[in-house]
Short mmCIF file of C-alpha atoms in Angstrom, two decimals:
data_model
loop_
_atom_site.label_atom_id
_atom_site.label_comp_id
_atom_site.label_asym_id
_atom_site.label_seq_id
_atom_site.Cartn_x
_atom_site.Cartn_y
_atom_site.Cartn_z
CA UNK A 182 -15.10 10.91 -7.16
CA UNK A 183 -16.84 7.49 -6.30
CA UNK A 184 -16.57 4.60 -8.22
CA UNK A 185 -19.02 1.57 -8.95
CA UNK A 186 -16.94 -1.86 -9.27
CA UNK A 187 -18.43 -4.35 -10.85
CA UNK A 188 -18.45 -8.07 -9.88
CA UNK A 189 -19.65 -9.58 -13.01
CA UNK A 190 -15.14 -9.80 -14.77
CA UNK A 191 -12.16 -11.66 -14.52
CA UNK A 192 -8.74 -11.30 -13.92
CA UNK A 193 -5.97 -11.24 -16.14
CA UNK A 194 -2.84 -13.24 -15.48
CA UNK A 195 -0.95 -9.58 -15.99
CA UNK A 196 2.64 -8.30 -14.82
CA UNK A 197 2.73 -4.85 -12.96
CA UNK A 198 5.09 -2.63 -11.95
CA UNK A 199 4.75 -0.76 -9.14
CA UNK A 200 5.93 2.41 -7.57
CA UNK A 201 8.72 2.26 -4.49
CA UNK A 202 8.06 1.97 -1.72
CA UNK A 203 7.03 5.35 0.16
CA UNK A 204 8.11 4.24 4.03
CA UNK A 205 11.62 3.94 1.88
CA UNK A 206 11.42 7.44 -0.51
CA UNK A 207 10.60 9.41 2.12
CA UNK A 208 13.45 8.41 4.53
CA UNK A 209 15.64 8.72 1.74
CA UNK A 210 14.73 11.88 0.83
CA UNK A 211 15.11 13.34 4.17
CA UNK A 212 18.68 11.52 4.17
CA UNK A 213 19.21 12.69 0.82
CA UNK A 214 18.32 16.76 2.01
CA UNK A 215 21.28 16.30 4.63
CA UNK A 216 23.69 14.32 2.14
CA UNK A 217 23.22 15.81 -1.31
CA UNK A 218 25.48 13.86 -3.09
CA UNK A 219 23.16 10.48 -2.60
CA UNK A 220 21.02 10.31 -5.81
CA UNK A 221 17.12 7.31 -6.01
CA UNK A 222 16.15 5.40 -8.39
CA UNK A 223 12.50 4.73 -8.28
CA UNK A 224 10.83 6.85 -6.01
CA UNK A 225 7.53 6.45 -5.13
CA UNK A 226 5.04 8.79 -6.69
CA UNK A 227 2.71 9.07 -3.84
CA UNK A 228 0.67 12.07 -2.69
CA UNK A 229 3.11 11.26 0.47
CA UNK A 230 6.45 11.81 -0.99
CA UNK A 231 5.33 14.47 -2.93
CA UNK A 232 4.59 16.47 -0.18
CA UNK A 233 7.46 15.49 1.72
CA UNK A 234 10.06 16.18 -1.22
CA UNK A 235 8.70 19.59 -1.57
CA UNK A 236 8.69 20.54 1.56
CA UNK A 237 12.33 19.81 1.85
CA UNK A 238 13.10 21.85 -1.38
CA UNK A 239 11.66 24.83 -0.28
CA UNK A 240 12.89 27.54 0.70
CA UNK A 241 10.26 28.56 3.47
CA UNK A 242 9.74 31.89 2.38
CA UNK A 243 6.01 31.50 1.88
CA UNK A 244 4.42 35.36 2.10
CA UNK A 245 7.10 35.37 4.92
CA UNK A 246 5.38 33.11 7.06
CA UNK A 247 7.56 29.95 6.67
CA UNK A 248 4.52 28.05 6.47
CA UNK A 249 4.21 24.14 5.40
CA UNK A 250 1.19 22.24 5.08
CA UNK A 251 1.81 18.70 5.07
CA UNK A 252 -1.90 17.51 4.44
CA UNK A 253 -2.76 14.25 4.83
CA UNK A 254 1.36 12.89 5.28
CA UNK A 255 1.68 11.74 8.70
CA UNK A 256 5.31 10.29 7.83
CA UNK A 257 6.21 13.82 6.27
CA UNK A 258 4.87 15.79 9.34
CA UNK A 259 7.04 13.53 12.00
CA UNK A 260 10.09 13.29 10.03
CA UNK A 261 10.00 17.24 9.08
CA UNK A 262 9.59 18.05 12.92
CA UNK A 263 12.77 16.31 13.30
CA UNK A 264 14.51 17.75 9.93
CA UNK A 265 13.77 21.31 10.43
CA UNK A 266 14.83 21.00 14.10
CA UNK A 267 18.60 21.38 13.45
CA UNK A 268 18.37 23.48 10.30
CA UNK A 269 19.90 26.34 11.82
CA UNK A 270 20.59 30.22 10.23
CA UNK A 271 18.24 28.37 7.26
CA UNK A 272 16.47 31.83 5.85
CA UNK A 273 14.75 33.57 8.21
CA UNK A 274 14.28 29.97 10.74
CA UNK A 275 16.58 31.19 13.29
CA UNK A 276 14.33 33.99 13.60
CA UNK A 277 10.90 32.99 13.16
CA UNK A 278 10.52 29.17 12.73
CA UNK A 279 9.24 27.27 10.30
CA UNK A 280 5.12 26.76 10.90
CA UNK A 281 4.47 22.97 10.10
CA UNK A 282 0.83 22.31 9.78
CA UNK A 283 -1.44 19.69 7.72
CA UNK A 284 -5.08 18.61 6.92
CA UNK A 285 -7.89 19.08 9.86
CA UNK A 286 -7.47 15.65 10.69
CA UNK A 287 -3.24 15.83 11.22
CA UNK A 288 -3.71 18.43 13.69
CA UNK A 289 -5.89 15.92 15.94
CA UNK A 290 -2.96 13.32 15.58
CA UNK A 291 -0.07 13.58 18.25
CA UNK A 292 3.28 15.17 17.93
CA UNK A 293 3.91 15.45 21.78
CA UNK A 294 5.99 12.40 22.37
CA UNK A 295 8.45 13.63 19.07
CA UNK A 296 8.52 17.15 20.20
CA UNK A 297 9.48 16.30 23.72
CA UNK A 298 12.43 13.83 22.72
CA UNK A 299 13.56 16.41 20.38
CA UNK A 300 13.32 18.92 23.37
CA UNK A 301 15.10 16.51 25.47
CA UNK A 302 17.91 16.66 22.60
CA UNK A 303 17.92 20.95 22.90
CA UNK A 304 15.63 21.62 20.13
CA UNK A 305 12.90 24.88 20.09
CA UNK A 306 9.67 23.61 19.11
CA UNK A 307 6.37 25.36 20.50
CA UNK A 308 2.54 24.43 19.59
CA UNK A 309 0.76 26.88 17.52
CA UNK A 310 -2.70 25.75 19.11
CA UNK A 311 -3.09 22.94 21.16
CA UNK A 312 -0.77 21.32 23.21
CA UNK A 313 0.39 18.04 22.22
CA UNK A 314 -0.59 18.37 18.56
CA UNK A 315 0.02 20.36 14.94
CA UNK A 316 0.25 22.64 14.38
CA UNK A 317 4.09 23.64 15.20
CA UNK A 318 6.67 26.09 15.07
CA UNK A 319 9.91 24.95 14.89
CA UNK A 320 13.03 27.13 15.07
CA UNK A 321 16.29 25.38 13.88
CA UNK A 322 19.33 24.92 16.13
CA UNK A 323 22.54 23.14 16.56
CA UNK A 324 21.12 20.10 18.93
CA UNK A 325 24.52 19.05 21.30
CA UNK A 326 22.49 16.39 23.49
CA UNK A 327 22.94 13.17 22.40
CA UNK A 328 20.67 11.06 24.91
CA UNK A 329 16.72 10.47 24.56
CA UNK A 330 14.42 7.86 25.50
CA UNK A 331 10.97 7.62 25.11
CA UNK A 332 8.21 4.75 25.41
CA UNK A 333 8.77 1.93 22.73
CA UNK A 334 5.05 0.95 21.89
CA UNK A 335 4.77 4.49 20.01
CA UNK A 336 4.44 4.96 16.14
CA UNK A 337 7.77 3.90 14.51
CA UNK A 338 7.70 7.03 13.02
CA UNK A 339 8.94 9.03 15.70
CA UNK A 340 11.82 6.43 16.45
CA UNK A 341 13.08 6.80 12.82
CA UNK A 342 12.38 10.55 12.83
CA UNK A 343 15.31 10.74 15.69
CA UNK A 344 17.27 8.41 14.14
CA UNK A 345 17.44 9.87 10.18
CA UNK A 346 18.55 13.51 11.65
CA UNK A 347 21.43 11.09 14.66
CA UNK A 348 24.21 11.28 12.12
CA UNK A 349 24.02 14.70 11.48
CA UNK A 350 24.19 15.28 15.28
CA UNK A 351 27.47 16.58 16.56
CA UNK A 352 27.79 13.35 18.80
CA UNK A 353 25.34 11.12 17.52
CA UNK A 354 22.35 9.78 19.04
CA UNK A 355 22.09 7.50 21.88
CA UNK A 356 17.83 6.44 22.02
CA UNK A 357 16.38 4.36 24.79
CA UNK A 358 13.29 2.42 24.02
CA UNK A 359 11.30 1.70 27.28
CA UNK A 360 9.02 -1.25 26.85
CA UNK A 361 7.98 -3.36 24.62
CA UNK A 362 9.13 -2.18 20.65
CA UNK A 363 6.17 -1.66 18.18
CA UNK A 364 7.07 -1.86 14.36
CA UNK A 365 11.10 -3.41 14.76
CA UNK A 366 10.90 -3.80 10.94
CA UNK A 367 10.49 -0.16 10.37
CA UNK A 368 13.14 0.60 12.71
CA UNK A 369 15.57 -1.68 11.28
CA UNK A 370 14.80 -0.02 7.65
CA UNK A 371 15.63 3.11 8.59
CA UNK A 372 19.11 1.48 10.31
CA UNK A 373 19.45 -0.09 7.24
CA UNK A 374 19.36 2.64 5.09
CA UNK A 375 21.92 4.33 7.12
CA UNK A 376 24.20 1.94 6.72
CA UNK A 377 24.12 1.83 3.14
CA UNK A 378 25.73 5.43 3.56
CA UNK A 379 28.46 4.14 5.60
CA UNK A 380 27.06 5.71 8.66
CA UNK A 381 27.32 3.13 12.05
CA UNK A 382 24.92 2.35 14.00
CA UNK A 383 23.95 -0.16 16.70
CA UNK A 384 20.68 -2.13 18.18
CA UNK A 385 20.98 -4.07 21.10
CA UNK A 386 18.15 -4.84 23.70
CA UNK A 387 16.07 -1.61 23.84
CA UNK A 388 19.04 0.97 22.59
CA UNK A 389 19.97 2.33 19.40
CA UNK A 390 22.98 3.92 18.51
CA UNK A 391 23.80 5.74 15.83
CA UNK A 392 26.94 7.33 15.31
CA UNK A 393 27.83 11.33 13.89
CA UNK A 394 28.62 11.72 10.26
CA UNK A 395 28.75 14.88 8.97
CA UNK A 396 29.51 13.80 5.18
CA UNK A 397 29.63 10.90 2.99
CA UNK A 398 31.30 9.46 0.04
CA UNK A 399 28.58 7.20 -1.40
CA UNK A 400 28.92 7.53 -4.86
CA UNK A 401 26.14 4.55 -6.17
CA UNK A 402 22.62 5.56 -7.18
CA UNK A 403 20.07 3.94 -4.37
CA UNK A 404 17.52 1.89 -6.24
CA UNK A 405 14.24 1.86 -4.06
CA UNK A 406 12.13 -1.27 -3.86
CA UNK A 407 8.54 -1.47 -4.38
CA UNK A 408 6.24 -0.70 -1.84
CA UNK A 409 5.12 -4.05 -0.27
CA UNK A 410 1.56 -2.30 1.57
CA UNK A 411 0.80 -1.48 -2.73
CA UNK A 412 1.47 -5.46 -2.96
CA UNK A 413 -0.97 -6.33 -0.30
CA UNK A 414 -4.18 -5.15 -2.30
CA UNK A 415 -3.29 -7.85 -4.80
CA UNK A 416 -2.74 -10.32 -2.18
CA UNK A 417 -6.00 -9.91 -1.19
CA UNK A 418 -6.93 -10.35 -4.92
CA UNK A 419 -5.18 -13.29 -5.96
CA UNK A 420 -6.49 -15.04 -2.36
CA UNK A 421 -10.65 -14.33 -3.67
CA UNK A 422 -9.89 -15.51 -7.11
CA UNK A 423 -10.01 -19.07 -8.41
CA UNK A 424 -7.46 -21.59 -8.22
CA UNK A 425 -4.79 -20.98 -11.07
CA UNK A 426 -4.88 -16.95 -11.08
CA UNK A 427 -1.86 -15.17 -11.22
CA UNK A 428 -0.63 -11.85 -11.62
CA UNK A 429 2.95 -10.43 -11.40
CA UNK A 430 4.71 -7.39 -9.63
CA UNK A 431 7.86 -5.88 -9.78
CA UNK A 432 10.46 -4.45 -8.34
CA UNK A 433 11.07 -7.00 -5.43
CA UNK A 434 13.70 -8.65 -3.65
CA UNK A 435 13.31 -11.55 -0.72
CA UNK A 436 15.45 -9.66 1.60
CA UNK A 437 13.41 -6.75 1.73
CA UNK A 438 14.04 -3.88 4.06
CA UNK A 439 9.86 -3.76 4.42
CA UNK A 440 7.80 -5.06 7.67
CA UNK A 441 4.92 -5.73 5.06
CA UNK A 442 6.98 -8.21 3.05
CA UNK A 443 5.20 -10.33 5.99
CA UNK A 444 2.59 -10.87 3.56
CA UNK A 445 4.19 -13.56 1.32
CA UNK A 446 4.37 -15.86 4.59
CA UNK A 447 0.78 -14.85 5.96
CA UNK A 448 -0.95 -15.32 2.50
CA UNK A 449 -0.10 -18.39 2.15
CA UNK A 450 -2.68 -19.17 4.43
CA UNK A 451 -5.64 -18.24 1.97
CA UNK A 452 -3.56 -20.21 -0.60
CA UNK A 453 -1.35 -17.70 -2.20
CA UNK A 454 1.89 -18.87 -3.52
CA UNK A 455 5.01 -16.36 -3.37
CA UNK A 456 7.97 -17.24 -6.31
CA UNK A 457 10.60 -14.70 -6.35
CA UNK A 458 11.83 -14.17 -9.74
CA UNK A 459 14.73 -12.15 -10.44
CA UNK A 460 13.24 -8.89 -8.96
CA UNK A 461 9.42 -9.74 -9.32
CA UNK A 462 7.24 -11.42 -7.37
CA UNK A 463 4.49 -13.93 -9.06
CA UNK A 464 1.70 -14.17 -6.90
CA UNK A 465 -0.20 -17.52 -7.62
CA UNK A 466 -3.71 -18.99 -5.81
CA UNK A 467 -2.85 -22.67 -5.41
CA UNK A 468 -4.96 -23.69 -3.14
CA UNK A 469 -8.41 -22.85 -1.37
CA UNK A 470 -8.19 -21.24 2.22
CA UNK A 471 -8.40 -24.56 4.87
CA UNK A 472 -8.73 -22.98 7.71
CA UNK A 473 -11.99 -21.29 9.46
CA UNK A 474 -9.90 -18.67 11.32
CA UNK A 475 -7.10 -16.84 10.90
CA UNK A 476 -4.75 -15.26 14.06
CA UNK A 477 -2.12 -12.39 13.20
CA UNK A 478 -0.01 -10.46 15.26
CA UNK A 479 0.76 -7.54 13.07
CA UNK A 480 2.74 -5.59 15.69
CA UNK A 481 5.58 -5.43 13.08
CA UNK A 482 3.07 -4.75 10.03
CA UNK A 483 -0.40 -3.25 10.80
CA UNK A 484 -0.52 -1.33 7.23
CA UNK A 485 -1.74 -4.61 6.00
CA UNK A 486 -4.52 -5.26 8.53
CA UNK A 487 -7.55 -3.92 6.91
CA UNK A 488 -6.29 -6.05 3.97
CA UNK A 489 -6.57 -9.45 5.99
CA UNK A 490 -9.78 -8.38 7.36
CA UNK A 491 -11.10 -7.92 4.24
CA UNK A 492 -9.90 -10.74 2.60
CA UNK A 493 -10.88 -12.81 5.67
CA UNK A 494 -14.61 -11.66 5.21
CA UNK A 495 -14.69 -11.96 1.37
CA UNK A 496 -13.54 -16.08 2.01
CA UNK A 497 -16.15 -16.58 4.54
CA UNK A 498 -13.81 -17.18 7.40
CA UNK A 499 -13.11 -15.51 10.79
CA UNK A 500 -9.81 -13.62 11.81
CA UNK A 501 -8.22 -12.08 15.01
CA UNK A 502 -5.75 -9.46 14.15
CA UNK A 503 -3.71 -8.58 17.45
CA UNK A 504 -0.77 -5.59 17.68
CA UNK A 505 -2.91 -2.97 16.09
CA UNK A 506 -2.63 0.02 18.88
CA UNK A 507 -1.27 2.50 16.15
CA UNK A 508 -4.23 2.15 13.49
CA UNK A 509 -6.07 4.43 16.15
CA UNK A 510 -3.93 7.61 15.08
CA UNK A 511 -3.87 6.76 11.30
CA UNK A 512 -5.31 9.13 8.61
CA UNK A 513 -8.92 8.03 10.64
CA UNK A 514 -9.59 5.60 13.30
CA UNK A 515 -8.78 2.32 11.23
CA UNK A 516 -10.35 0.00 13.45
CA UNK A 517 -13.88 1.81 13.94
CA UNK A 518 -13.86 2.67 10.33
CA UNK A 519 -13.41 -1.00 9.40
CA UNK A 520 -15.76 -2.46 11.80
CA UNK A 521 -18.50 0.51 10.70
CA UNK A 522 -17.75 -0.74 6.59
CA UNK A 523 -17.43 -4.52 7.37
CA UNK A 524 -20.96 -4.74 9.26
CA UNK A 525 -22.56 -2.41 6.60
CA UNK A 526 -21.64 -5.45 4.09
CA UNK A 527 -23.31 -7.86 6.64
CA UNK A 528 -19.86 -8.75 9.01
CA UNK A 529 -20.55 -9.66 12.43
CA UNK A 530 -17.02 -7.28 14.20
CA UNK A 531 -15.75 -6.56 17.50
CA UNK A 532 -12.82 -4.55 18.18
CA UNK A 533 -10.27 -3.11 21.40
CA UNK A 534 -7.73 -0.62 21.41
CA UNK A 535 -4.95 -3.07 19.87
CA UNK A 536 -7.11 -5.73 18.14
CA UNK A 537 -10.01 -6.94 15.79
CA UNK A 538 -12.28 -10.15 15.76
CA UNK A 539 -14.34 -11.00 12.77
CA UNK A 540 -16.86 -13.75 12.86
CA UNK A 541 -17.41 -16.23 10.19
CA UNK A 542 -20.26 -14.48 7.74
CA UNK A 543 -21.82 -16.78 4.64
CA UNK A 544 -22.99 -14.00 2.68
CA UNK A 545 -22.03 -10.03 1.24
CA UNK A 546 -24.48 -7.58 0.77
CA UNK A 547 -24.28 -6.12 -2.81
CA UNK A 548 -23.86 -2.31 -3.98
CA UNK A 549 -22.80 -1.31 -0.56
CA UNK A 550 -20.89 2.28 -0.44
CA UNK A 551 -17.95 1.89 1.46
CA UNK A 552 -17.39 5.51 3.00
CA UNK A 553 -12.83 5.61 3.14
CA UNK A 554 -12.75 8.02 5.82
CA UNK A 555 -9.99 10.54 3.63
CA UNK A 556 -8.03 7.27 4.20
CA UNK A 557 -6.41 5.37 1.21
CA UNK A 558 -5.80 1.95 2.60
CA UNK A 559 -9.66 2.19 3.28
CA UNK A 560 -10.04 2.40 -0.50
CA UNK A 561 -7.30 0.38 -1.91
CA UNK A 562 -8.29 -2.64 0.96
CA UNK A 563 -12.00 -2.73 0.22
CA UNK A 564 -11.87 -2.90 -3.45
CA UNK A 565 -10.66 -6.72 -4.24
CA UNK A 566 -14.12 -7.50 -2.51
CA UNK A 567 -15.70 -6.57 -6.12
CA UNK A 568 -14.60 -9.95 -7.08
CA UNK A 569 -17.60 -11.19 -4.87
CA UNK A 570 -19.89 -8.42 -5.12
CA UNK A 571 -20.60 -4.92 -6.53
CA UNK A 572 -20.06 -2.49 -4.57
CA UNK A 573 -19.02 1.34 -4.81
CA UNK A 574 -16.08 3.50 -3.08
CA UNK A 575 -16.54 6.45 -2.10
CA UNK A 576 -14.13 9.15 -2.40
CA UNK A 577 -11.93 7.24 -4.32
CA UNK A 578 -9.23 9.52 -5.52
CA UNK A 579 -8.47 9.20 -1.86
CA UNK A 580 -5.90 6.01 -3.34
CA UNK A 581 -3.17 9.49 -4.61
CA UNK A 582 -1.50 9.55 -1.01
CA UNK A 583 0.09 6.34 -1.49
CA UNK A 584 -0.31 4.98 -5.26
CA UNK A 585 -2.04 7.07 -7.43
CA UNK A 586 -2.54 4.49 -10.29
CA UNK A 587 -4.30 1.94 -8.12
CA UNK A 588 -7.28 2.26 -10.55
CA UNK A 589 -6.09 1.97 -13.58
CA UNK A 590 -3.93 -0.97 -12.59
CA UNK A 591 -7.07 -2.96 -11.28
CA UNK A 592 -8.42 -2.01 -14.51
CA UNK A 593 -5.31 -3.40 -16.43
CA UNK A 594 -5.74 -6.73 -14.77
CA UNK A 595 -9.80 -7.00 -15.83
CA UNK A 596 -11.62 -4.97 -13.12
CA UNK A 597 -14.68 -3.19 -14.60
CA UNK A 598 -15.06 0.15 -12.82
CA UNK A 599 -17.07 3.04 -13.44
CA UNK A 600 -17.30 6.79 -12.18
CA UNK A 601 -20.87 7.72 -10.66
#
């Protein structure tokens, strides 16, 4: 499906609500698989959690292969690896292992540095095809070991992956981080949510511990917050809109548990005002963008980078986003993809391995097609640019792996968009 937006509208002042947050559901869910007495309250209804939700109810007895395809989920594969690591005597694991796969492009992302902490721990885990990536075969066990370490600057993903399964561990966990840590906020979310079982858990310096719990008693419903990347794309909005537009979203709180709730503090640099209302946010352009560059380290939040680079080249003005090492491994190669999009709209873009420079551009080229790479932020980031200029996404259903309504909610607050 591609869709034409149109730049000729304007925005609504409208209120949203969005769906939780998905970095939150699908920790949760995995917490909630080994705790089954924990009940959520507004789960996200992404492609994402979807996947990962089934995959935890089944009961891997798939034309007796014990096969799971995890798609596009990167969060779902790395957290799974972990999960189905210490599901032992589960159906016929103990015997043949449960096969966890995904899309063509999740079998060129890497597993190894997971697999081999996980090893380090005692689990069985062997690669189905080639070494260091999906897909797996996993064969649950009781894990004993309780000490891992492995290099900090990797995807949070693995990091929480060890930590969801620690508690369930019969001594815990005890993780080393060597280096410098990428993504603390995600980290601390996923100690966070363990704590709001009642499980313990420490972070001092470069180690984490978290303590064995092999039950709890939480009793209250766990009422998940919206997801802050969703909030970004109307960030982005509010920031190429005139002075006096406002939209707001819901549910939000100030103290979020979210690395991305970063944006409220970087947006006010293009002039975006954050008020926290009760649990919405009202997002309000207050002021034109002063400044001719903007510099972000986005170690802690580099979900929301092809946002800023977007919105950065929509106001006319330069950025250098710093920290960005993971978008690399993403559902594509975020950085090439943006720089390949950007200068197709007339952006002058240079990139590293961990970083992106955009040069001040005075003009958009109109009724570009923005190719998304099967990646939704590619989508969901590119489309507040139709404020400017028209311009058409490709592959736009693409949006389902993290918020499946993005579409009709643009339309809801006066985007005009039509199918080709």
């Amino acid at each position: 499906m591609n869709l034409k937006l149109h730049s000729q509208f304007t925005i609504h002042n409208s209120q949203l609500k969005l769906s939780g947050s998905k970095s939150e559901t699908n920790r949760l869910l995995l917490l909630q698989a080994l705790y089954p007495n924990i009940t959520l309250e507004n789960t996200s209804n992404s492609d994402d959690s979807e996947v990962m939700a089934k995959a935890l109810n089944s009961q891997f007895t798939i034309h007796n292969s014990q096969l799971i395809d995890v798609h596009h989920a990167g969060t779902a594969m790395r957290f799974l690896t972990a999960y189905f690591a210490i599901q032992e005597g589960r159906d016929m694991s103990a015997v043949a292992g449960v096969v966890l796969t995904g899309s063509s492009r999740m079998q060129e992302r890497p597993i190894k540095i997971l697999v081999n902490a996980l090893r380090q721990l005692g689990a069985e885990i062997s690669y189905e095809a080639n070494e260091g990536f999906p897909p797996i075969r996993i064969k649950g066990k009781k894990l004993t070991q309780n000490k891992v370490s492995l290099p900090a600057n990797v995807s949070s993903q693995y990091i929480s992956a060890l930590l969801l399964i620690a508690p369930k561990l019969e001594n815990g966990l005890e993780l080393t981080l060597e280096g410098e840590i990428t993504s603390v906020p995600y980290i601390k979310m996923t100690l966070a949510l363990l704590n709001q079982l009642g499980i313990q858990t420490s972070f001092i310096n470069n180690k984490v511990v978290v303590n064995s719990q092999p039950t709890t008693d939480n009793q209250q419903p766990i009422t998940i917050e919206s997801d802050w990347s969703s909030a970004s794309y109307f960030y982005s909005i509010i920031a190429l809109s005139p002075i006096g537009t406002e939209i707001t979203l819901s549910s939000y709180k100030e103290n979020s548990l979210q690395g991305d709730s970063a944006l409220a503090k970087i947006y006010k640099d293009f002039g975006v005002e954050t008020t926290f209302d009760h649990n919405r946010i009202i997002l309000n352009k207050s002021t034109n963008c002063q400044l001719s560059i903007i510099n972000c380290q986005l170690n802690s939040s580099p979900d929301i980078a092809q946002t800023i680079a977007v919105t950065c080249f929509g106001l006319g003005i330069a950025c250098h986003l710093t920290g960005l090492h993971t978008l690399k491994i993403k559902e594509t190669d975020r950085l090439l993809a943006l720089k390949n999009e950007l200068e197709k709209l007339g952006a002058t873009v240079s990139i590293t391995d961990d970083s992106l420079a955009l040069a001040i551009s005075n003009s958009i080229r109109q009724n570009i097609k923005i190719e998304t790479y099967q990646d939704h932020r590619m989508a969901m980031a590119f489309a507040p640019l139709a404020l400017k200029v028209s311009l058409i996404i490709e592959d736009a259903g693409v949006v389902s792996k993290s918020y499946p309504t993005f579409w009709n909610d643009l339309k809801n607050i006066g985007f005009q968009i039509s199918e080709l």
